[in-house]
Short mmCIF file of C-alpha atoms in Angstrom, two decimals:
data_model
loop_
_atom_site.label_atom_id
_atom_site.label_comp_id
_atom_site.label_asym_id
_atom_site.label_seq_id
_atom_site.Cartn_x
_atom_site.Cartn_y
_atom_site.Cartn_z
CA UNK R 1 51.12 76.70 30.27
CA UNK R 2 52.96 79.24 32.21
CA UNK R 3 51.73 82.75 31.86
CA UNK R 4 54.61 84.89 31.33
CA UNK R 5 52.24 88.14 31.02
CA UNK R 6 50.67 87.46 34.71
CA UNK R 7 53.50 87.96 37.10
CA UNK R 8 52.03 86.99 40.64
CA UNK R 9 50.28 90.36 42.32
CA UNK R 10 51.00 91.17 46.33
CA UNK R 11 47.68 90.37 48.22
CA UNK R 12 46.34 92.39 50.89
CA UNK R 13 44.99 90.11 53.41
CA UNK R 14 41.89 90.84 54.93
CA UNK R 15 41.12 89.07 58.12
CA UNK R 16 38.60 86.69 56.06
CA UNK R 17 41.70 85.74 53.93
CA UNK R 18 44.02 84.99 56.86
CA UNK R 19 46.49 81.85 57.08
CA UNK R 20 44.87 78.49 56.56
CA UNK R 21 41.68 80.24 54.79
CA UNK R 22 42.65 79.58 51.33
CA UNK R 23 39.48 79.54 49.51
CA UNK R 24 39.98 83.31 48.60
CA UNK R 25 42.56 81.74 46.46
CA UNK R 26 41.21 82.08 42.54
CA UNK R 27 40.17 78.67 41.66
CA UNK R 28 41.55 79.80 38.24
CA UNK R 29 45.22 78.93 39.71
CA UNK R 30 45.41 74.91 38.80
CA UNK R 31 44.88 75.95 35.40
CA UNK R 32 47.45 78.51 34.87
CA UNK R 33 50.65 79.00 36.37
CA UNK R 34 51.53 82.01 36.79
CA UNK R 35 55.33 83.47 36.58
CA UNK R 36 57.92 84.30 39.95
CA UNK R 37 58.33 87.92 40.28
CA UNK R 38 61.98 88.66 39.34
CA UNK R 39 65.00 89.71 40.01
CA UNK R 40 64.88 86.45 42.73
CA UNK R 41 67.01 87.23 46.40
CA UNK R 42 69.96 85.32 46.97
CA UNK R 43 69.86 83.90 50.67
CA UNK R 44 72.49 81.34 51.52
CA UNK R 45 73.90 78.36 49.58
CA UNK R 46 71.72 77.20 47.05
CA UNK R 47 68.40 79.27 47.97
CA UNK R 48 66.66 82.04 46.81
CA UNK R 49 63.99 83.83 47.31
CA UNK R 50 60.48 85.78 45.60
CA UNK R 51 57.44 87.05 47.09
CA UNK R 52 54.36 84.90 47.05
CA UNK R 53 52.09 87.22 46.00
CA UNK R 54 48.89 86.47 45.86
CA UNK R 55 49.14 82.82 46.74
CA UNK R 56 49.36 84.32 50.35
CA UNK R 57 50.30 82.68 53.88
CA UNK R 58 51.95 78.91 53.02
CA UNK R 59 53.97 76.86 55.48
CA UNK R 60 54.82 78.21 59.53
CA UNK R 61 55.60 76.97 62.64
CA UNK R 62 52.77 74.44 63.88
CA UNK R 63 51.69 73.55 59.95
CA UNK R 64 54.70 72.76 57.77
CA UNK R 65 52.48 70.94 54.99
CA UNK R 66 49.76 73.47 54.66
CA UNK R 67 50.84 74.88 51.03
CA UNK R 68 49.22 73.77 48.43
CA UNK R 69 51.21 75.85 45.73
CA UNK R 70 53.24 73.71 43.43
CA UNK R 71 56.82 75.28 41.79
CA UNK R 72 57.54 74.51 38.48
CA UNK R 73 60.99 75.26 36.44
CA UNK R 74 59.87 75.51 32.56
CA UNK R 75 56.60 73.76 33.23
CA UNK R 76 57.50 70.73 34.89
CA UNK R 77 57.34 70.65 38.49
CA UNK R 78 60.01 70.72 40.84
CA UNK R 79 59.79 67.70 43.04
CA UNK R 80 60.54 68.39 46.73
CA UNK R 81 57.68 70.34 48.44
CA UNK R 82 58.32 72.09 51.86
CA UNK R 83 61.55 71.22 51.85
CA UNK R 84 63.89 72.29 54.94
CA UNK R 85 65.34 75.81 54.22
CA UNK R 86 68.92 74.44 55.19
CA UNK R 87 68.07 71.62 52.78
CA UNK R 88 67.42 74.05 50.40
CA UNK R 89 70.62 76.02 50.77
CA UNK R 90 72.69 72.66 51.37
CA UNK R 91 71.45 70.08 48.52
CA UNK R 92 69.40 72.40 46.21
CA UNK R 93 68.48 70.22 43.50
CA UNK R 94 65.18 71.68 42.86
CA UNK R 95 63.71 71.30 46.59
CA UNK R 96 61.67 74.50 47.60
CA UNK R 97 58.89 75.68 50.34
CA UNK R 98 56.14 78.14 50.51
CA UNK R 99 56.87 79.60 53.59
CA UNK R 100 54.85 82.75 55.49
CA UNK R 101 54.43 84.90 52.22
CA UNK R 102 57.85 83.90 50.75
CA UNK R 103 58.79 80.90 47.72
CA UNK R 104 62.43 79.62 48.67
CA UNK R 105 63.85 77.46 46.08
CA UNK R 106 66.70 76.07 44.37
CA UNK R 107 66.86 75.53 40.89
CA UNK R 108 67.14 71.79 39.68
CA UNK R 109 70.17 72.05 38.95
CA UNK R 110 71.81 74.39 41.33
CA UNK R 111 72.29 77.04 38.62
CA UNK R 112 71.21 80.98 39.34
CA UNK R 113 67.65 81.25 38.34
CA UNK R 114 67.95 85.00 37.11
CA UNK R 115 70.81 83.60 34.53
CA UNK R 116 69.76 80.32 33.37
CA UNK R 117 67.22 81.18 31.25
CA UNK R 118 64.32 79.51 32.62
CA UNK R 119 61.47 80.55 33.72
CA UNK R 120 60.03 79.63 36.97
CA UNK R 121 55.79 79.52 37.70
CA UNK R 122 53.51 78.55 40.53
CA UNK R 123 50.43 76.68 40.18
CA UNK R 124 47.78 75.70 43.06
CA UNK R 125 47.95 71.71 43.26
CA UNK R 126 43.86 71.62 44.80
CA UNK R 127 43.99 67.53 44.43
CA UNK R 128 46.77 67.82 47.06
CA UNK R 129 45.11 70.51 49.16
CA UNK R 130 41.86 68.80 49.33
CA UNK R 131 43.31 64.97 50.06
CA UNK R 132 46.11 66.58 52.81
CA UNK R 133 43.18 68.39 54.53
CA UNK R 134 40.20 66.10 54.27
CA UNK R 135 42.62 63.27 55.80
CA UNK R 136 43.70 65.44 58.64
CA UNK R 137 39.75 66.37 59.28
CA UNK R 138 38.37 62.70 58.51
CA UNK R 139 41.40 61.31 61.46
CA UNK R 140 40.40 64.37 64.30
CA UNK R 141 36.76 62.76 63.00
CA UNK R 142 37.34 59.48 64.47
CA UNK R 143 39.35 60.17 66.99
CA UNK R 144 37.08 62.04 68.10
CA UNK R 145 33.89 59.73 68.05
CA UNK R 146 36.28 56.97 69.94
CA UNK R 147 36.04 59.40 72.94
CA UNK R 148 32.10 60.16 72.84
CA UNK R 149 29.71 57.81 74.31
CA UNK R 150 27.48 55.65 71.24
CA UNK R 151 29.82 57.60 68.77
CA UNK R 152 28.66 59.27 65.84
CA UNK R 153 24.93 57.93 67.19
CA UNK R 154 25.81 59.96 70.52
CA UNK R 155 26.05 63.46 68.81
CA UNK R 156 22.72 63.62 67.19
CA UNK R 157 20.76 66.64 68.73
CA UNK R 158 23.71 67.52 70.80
CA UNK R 159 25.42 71.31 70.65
CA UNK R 160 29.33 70.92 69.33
CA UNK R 161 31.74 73.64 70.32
CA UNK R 162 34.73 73.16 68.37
CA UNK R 163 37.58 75.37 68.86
CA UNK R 164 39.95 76.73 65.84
CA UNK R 165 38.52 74.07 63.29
CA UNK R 166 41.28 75.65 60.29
CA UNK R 167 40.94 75.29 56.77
CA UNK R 168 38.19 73.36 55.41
CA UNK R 169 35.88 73.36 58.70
CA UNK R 170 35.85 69.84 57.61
CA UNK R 171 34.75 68.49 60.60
CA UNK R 172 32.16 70.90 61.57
CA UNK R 173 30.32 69.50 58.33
CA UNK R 174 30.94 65.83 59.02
CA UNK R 175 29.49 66.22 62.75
CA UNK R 176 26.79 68.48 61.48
CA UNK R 177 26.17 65.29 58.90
CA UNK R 178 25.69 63.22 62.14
CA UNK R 179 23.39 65.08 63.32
CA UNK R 180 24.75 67.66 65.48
CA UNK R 181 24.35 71.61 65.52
CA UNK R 182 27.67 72.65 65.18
CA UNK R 183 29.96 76.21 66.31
CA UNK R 184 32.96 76.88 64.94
CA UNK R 185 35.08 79.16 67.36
CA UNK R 186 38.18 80.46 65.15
CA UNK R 187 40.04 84.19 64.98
CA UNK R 188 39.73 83.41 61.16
CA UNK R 189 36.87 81.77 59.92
CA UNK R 190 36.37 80.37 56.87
CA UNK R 191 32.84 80.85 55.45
CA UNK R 192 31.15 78.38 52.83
CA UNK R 193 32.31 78.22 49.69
CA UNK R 194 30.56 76.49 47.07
CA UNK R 195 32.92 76.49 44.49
CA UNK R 196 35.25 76.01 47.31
CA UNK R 197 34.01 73.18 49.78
CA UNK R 198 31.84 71.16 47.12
CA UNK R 199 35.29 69.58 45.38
CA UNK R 200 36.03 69.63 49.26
CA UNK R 201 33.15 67.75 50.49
CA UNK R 202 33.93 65.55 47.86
CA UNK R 203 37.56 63.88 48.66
CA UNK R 204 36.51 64.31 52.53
CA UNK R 205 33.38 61.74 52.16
CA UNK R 206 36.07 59.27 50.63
CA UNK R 207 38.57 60.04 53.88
CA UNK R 208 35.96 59.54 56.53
CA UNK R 209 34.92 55.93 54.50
CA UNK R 210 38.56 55.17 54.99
CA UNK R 211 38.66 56.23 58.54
CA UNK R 212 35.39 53.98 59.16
CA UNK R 213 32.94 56.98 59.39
CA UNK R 214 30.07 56.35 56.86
CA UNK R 215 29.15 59.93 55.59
CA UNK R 216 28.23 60.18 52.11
CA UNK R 217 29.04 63.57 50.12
CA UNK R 218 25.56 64.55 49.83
CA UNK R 219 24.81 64.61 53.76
CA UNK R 220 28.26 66.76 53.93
CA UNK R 221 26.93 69.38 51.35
CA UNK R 222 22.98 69.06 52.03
CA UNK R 223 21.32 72.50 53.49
CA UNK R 224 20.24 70.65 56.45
CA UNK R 225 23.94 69.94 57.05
CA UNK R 226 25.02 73.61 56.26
CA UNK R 227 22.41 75.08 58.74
CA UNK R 228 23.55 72.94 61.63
CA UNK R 229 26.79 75.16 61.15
CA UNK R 230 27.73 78.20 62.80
CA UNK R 231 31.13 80.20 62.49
CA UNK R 232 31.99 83.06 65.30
CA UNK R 233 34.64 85.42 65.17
CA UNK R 234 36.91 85.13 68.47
CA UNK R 235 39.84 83.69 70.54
CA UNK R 236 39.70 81.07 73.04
CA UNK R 237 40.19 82.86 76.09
CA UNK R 238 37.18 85.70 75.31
CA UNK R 239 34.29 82.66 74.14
CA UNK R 240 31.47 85.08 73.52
CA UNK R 241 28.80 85.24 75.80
CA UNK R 242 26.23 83.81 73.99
CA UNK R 243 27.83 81.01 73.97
CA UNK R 244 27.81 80.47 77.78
CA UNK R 245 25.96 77.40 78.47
CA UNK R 246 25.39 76.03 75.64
CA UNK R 247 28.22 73.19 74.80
CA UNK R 248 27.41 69.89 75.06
CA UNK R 249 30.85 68.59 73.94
CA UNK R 250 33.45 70.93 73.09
CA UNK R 251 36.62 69.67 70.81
CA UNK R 252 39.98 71.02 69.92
CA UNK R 253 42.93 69.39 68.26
CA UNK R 254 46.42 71.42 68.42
CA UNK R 255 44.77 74.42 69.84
CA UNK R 256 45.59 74.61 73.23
CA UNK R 257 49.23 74.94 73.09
CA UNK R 258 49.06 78.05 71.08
CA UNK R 259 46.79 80.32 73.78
CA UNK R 260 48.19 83.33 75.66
CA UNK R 261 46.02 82.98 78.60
CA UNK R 262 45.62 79.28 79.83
CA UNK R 263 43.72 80.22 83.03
CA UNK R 264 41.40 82.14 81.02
CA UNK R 265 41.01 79.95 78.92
CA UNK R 266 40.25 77.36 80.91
CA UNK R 267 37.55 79.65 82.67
CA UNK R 268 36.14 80.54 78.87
CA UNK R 269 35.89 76.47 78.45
CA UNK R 270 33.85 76.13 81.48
CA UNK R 271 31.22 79.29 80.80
CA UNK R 272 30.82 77.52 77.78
CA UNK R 273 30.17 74.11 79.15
CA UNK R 274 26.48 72.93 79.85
CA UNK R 275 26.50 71.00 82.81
CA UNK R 276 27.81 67.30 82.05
CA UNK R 277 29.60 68.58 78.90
CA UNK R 278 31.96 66.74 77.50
CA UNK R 279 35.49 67.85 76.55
CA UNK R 280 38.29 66.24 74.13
CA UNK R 281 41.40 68.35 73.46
CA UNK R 282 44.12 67.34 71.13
CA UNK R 283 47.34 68.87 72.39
CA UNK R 284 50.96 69.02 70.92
CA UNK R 285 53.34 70.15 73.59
CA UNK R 286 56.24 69.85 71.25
CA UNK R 287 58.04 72.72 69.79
CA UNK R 288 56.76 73.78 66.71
CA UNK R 289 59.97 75.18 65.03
CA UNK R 290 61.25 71.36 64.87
CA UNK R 291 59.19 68.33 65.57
CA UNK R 292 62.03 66.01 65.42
CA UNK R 293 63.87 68.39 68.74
CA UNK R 294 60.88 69.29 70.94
CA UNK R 295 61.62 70.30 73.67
CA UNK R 296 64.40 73.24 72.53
CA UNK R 297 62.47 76.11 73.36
CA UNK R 298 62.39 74.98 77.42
CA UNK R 299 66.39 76.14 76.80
CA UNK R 300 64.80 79.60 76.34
CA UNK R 301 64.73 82.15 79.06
CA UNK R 302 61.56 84.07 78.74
CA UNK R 303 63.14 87.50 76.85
CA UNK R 304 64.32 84.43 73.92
CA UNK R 305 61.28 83.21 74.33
CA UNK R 306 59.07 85.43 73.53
CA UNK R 307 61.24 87.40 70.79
CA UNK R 308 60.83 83.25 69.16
CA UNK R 309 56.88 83.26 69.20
CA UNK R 310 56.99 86.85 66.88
CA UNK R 311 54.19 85.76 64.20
CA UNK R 312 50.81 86.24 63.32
CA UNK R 313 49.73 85.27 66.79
CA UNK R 314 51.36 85.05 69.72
CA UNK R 315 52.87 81.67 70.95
CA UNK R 316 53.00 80.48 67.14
CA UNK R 317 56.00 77.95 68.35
CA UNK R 318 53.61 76.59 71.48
CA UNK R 319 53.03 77.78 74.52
CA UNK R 320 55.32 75.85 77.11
CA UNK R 321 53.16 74.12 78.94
CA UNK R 322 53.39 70.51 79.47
CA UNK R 323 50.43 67.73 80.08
CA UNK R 324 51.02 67.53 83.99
CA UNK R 325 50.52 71.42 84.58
CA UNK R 326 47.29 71.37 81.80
CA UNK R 327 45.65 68.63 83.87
CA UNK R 328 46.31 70.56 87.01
CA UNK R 329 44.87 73.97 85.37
CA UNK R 330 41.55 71.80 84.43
CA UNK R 331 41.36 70.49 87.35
CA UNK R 332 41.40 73.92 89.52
CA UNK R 333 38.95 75.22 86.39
CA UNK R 334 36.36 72.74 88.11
CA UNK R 335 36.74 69.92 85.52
CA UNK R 336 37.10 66.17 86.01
CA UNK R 337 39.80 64.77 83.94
CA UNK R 338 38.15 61.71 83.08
CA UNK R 339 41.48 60.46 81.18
CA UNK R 340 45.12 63.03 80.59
CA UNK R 341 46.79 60.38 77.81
CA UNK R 342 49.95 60.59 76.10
CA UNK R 343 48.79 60.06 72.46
CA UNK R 344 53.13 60.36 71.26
CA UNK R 345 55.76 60.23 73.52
CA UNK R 346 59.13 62.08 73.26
CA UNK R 347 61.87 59.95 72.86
CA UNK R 348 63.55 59.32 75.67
CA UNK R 349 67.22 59.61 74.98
CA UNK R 350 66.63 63.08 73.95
CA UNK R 351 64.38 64.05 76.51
CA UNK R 352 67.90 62.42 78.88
CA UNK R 353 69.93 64.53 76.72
CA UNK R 354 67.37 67.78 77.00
CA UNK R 355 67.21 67.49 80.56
CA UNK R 356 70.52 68.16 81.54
CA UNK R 357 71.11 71.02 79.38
CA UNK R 358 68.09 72.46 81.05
CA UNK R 359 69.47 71.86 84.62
CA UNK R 360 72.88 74.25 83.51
CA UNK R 361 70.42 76.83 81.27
CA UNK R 362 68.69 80.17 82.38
CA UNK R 363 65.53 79.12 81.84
CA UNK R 364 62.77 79.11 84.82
CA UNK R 365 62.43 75.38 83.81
CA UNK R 366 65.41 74.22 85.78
CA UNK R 367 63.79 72.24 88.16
CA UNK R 368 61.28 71.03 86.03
CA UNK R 369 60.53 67.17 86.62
CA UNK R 370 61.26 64.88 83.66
CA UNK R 371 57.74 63.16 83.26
CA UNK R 372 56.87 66.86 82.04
CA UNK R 373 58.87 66.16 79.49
CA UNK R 374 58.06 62.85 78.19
CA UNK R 375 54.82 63.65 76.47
CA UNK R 376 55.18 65.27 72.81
CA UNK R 377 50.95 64.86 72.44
CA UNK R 378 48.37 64.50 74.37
CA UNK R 379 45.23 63.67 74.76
CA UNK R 380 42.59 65.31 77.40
CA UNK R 381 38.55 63.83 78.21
CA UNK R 382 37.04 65.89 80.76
CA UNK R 383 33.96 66.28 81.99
CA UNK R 384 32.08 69.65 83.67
CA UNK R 385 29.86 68.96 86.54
CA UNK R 386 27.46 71.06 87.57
CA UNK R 387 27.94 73.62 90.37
CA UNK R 388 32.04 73.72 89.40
CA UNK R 389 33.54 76.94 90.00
CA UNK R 390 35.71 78.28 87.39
CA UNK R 391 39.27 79.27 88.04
CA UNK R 392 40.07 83.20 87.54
CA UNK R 393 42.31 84.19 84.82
CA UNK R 394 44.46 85.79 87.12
CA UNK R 395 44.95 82.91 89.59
#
């Protein structure tokens, strides 16, 4: 039932309470529904517009299915989730997204929502959360355990490193299961939970079974399991000291395209790196604005550019680089780049069709080659030998 007397409050975000970390979320919210704040914005067409209050950060650039709020128009739902906002203005129809800290919607009918007489609420859908996010984590799971030597039998006793695990820290807990000790490495971590992560834990242990990984819920939410993991508070390119030398394999999946400093970063990587470490990064080259045209933002000269990646951390859209110039930038770091795969190409009439508007643009990518182009993901295995020098961050 849709609380009319409990309009949704603004939230101060802490740092603890930042972007994917929605377990500071009351788990009161799938019960109760609680009402827009009126008078609702007009933007264009169909769409309008209310703060989100205090269901926080939803949707943006690089995660355009991380919202777990639900609309509903006189308590039934509406029925198209993180919908496009030009869908929204064109169609309407009851399509809406949680974007940033704002609800855009249409009403189901196209109507004006402060006239119509209904009344509008917003609900957290958990079930849909939980299964979204445990998939994603129980997927980087084995992928990841394809690339490491006697799989999940080859991480037992070893030191993980992974790098901006998001919400859930799913796999932290499932390689910590295994066996592992296990460092999370995120700007914003998200602590344990147990209200939280135990309805978590659940759905993931039924995601990893479908993903072949045999890890029951009670390994995933056992104290031995919960010890082996460690959260620390910093970027990429400033790995804490501490940390130097003690990574046996270090993972990231859609990390690397987001950092400010790649030759720092790459230099971070390596202080971390025992000797022999092993190293499997997940990266999406594509532009994050719009999967389905991913290459746009090469148009950009670097002014556009960078007025583009204004967010809650700089290069929220990606960073530019490609998988040719990565692998080189590993390589000078000291790594061996044991395999530099594309995991999705780019289709290759538009990458044609990108190409030559490229060659006539102002961007510094004019003369960029078109197998830089042709990989939208990639995957990276290195390996750090010992006596490697690292390359400088100003190089």
């Amino acid at each position: 039932m849709l609380n009319s007397s409990r309009v949704a409050p603004a939230l101060v975000l802490d740092r603890d309470c930042f972007g994917a970390n929605l377990s500071c979320l009351p788990l009161t919210c799938p019960d109760e529904e609680f009402e827009l704040p009126r008078p609702f914005i007009a933007d264009r067409g169909y769409c309008w517009m209310t703060a989100a209050g205090l269901f926080g950060i939803g949707d943006f650039p690089g995660s355009n299915r991380h919202s777990p709020v639900q609309l509903s128009e006189d308590g039934r739902p509406l029925q198209t989730s993180h919908a496009g906002h030009d869908d929204i203005r064109a169609k309407g129809n009851g399509r809406y997204s949680h974007w940033q800290s704002w609800f855009w919607f249409a009403a189901s009918d196209n109507s004006n929502p402060n006239t119509n007489g209904r009344r509008y609420g917003a609900r957290v859908n958990w079930d849909g959360f939980f299964t979204q996010h445990a998939r994603l984590a129980a997927i980087h799971v084995r992928q990841y355990l394809a690339h490491i030597p006697n799989g999940g039998e080859g991480v037992t006793g070893r030191t993980i490193l992974e790098l901006g695990p998001g919400s859930g820290t799913g796999t932290l807990y499932a390689f910590a299961a295994l066996g592992a000790r296990v460092i999370g490495l995120d700007p914003y971590p998200q602590k344990w939970s147990q209200d939280w992560h135990i309805p978590y834990m659940q759905v993931l242990a039924r995601e990893l079974a479908r993903e072949g990984v045999l890890i029951n819920e009670e390994a995933l939410c056992s104290d031995d399991t919960r010890e082996c993991v460690s959260l620390t508070h910093a970027s990429v390119e400033k790995i804490p000291e501490f940390l130097h030398g003690q990574a046996d394999i270090i993972l990231s999946t859609a990390v690397l395209e987001h950092v400010e400093d790649m030759a720092a970063t790459v230099a971070a990587l390596a202080k971390a790196s025992k000797p022999g470490a092993l190293g499997i990064h997940i990266v999406d080259f594509r532009d994050h604005r719009d999967a389905s045209r991913p290459l746009e933002y090469m148009l950009l000269d670097d002014e556009a550019f960078e007025a583009e990646n204004k967010g809650y951390y700089r290069y929220v859209i990606g960073n530019r680089q490609t998988l040719p110039r990565l692998k080189a930038l590993l390589e000078r770091g000291g790594f061996h780049v044991v395999a530099a795969e594309t995991f999705l190409a780019n289709d290759g009439a538009y990458v044609n069709d990108i190409l030559a508007r490229i060659r006539t643009s102002r961007t510094r990518f004019r003369d960029i080659a078109r197998p830089e182009l042709e990989v939208g993901i990639g995957t990276f295995v290195l390996t750090r030998a010992p006596g490697d020098r690292t390359v400088a961050a100003n190089d």
